[in-house]
Each structure stands twice: as C-alpha cells, then as structure tokens.
Coordinates of C-alpha atoms and ligand atoms in Angstrom, one line a residue:
M1 CA 3.4 -16.9 -9.7
D2 CA 1.2 -19.4 -7.7
D3 CA -1.8 -18.4 -6.2
C4 CA -2.0 -15.1 -8.3
I5 CA -5.6 -14.4 -9.8
F6 CA -4.1 -12.1 -12.4
C7 CA -1.6 -14.6 -13.4
A8 CA -4.0 -17.4 -13.8
I9 CA -6.1 -14.8 -16.1
A10 CA -2.7 -13.9 -17.9
S11 CA -2.2 -17.6 -18.7
G12 CA -5.8 -18.6 -19.6
E13 CA -6.2 -20.8 -16.8
T14 CA -9.0 -18.6 -15.4
K15 CA -11.7 -16.9 -17.5
A16 CA -12.1 -13.4 -17.7
D17 CA -13.9 -10.9 -20.0
I18 CA -10.9 -10.1 -22.1
V19 CA -10.8 -6.9 -24.2
F20 CA -7.2 -6.6 -25.4
D21 CA -4.7 -9.6 -25.6
G22 CA -1.2 -8.5 -26.4
R23 CA 2.3 -10.2 -26.3
D24 CA 3.4 -8.6 -22.8
T25 CA 0.0 -7.3 -21.4
V26 CA -3.7 -8.4 -21.1
F27 CA -6.9 -6.3 -20.4
F28 CA -10.0 -7.6 -19.2
R29 CA -13.2 -6.2 -17.6
D30 CA -13.4 -5.7 -13.8
I31 CA -15.6 -8.5 -12.2
H32 CA -17.1 -5.7 -9.8
P33 CA -17.3 -2.4 -12.3
K34 CA -17.2 0.6 -10.4
A35 CA -17.9 2.7 -13.3
K36 CA -20.0 1.8 -16.8
V37 CA -16.5 1.2 -18.1
H38 CA -14.1 -0.6 -15.8
I39 CA -11.2 -2.5 -17.4
V40 CA -8.1 -3.9 -15.7
G41 CA -5.0 -3.9 -17.4
I42 CA -1.9 -6.2 -16.3
P43 CA 1.5 -7.1 -17.5
K44 CA 1.6 -11.0 -18.2
Q45 CA 4.8 -11.1 -16.1
H46 CA 4.2 -11.1 -12.5
L47 CA 5.0 -7.8 -10.6
T48 CA 3.5 -7.4 -7.2
S49 CA 2.8 -3.5 -7.7
L50 CA 4.3 -0.3 -8.9
D51 CA 6.5 -0.6 -5.9
A52 CA 8.1 -3.8 -7.4
M53 CA 9.2 -2.0 -10.4
T54 CA 12.8 -1.9 -11.2
A55 CA 14.4 0.2 -14.2
A56 CA 14.6 -3.0 -16.0
D57 CA 10.6 -2.9 -15.9
Q58 CA 10.4 0.4 -17.7
A59 CA 9.6 -0.6 -21.1
L60 CA 7.0 -2.8 -19.9
V61 CA 5.0 -0.7 -17.6
G62 CA 5.2 2.1 -20.4
K63 CA 3.8 -0.6 -22.7
L64 CA 1.0 -1.1 -20.4
L65 CA 0.3 2.5 -20.2
H66 CA 0.5 2.8 -24.0
D67 CA -1.8 -0.1 -24.4
A68 CA -4.2 1.3 -21.7
A69 CA -4.6 4.4 -24.0
H70 CA -5.4 2.2 -26.8
V71 CA -7.8 0.0 -24.9
A72 CA -9.6 3.0 -23.7
E73 CA -10.0 4.4 -27.3
E74 CA -11.4 0.8 -28.1
A75 CA -13.8 1.3 -25.3
G76 CA -15.1 4.3 -26.7
V77 CA -14.1 6.6 -23.7
T78 CA -11.2 8.7 -25.6
A79 CA -13.6 11.6 -26.5
T80 CA -15.5 11.8 -23.1
G81 CA -12.3 11.3 -20.8
Y82 CA -11.4 8.5 -18.5
R83 CA -9.1 7.8 -15.3
V84 CA -6.2 5.4 -14.9
I85 CA -5.2 4.6 -11.6
T86 CA -3.1 2.0 -9.6
N87 CA -3.5 1.0 -5.9
V88 CA -0.2 0.2 -4.1
G89 CA -0.3 -1.5 -0.7
G90 CA -2.5 -1.2 2.3
D91 CA -3.5 2.3 2.4
A92 CA -4.6 2.4 -1.0
G93 CA -6.5 -0.9 -0.6
Q94 CA -4.7 -3.0 -3.0
E95 CA -6.7 -6.3 -3.1
V96 CA -4.7 -8.2 -5.8
Q97 CA -1.1 -8.4 -5.5
H98 CA -0.2 -8.2 -9.0
L99 CA 0.5 -4.8 -10.7
H100 CA -2.6 -3.5 -12.4
F101 CA -4.0 -0.4 -13.9
H102 CA -7.8 0.5 -13.6
I103 CA -9.3 2.2 -16.7
L104 CA -12.7 4.0 -15.4
G105 CA -15.1 5.7 -18.0
G106 CA -18.2 5.7 -19.4
E107 CA -19.8 8.3 -17.3
R108 CA -19.0 11.4 -15.4
L109 CA -16.7 10.1 -12.6
G110 CA -16.6 11.5 -9.1
P111 CA -13.9 13.6 -7.7
L112 CA -10.8 11.6 -6.7
N113 CA -11.5 11.6 -2.9
V114 CA -9.1 10.4 -0.5
R115 CA -11.7 9.3 2.0
Ligands
LIG1 P1 -7.3 -3.6 -6.4 O1 -8.3 -3.2 -5.3 O2 -6.2 -4.5 -6.1 O3 -6.5 -2.2 -7.0 O4 -8.3 -3.8 -7.7 C1 -8.6 -5.4 -7.8 C2 -9.5 -5.5 -8.7 O5 -9.5 -6.7 -9.4 C3 -10.9 -5.4 -8.1 O6 -11.7 -4.0 -8.6 C4 -11.8 -6.4 -8.4 O7 -13.1 -6.4 -8.5 C5 -11.2 -7.0 -9.6 N1 -11.0 -8.4 -9.4 C6 -10.5 -9.4 -8.5 N2 -10.7 -10.6 -8.9 C7 -11.1 -10.6 -10.2 C8 -11.5 -11.6 -11.2 O8 -11.1 -12.8 -11.0 N3 -11.7 -11.2 -12.4 C9 -11.9 -9.9 -12.5 N4 -12.4 -9.9 -14.0 N5 -11.8 -9.2 -11.8 C10 -11.4 -9.1 -10.5
LIG2 ZN1 0.5 -12.3 -11.1

C-alpha cells in the first residue's frame, strides 16, 4: 500500500533495525522504545488493523503471534516475561494504520492502565 511506513519497512524501501525477517512477517525495533525491549511485528501483507482481519487472514495472524513468541525468546525475555499488544483505532491511539503487535519486556512493566 502506498504511503504506509510499515509496508515500506516490509519491502526494504525504508530502513529499520530488523530482528526477524520471515516469509510472511517481519519484526523490528520500535524507533521510540517504551521499554528496554520494544519490538514491533507486522505481516508483510498490508492489513489496516485487527479490525480489517477476515477469516482468510487467520493463518497469517496466527503465524504473526507464533513468530512473536519466537522473537521474544530470541530477545531473551521469555523467562522474565513480556507483553504483546495491538492498538486498534482512535481510542487506542493507533498511529500506524498497518496491523502490528508490540512486544514489550526486558524490565518490570507497569500495570495495563486504561488512562
Ligand atoms: P501504534 O501507536 O500505531 O500502536 O504504534 C506505532 C509504533 O510504531 C510506535 O510505537 C512508533 O514509535 C513506531 N514507529 C512509527 N514509525 C516508525 C518507523 O519508521 N520505524 C520504526 N522502527 N518504528 C516506527
Ligand atoms: Zn502497510
């Protein structure tokens, strides 16, 4: 999709600190990390958010989550624990309109506050 920063990262057109590059997914370090470990995982195929997911995308999104657990292991946070979140739409503050899961860890995380 044109003008999508995460599509540009997936295609290699825009540089990112990539930690895992699979056939269907790519994981890279967040440019503004909110925790010691902050990695963003995306499907290479453009999907706006979880809300745009259809039954046909189930395998892809399942793969993305499975890869996220693998990436967390590689990042060394499996034993200490980590959080995986996705923001959907305005109230969640979704900034990039390409489905992504945040992997956060490497330190004790705060509570999952709503505000
Ligand atoms: P959202 O708020 O949409 O859930 O999260 C988007 C995330 O992408 C933010 O944490 C932001 O720092 C990150 N981000 C936005 N643009 C770039 C970029 O060009 N490169 C990288 N590595 N991260 C980005
Ligand atoms: Zn995109």
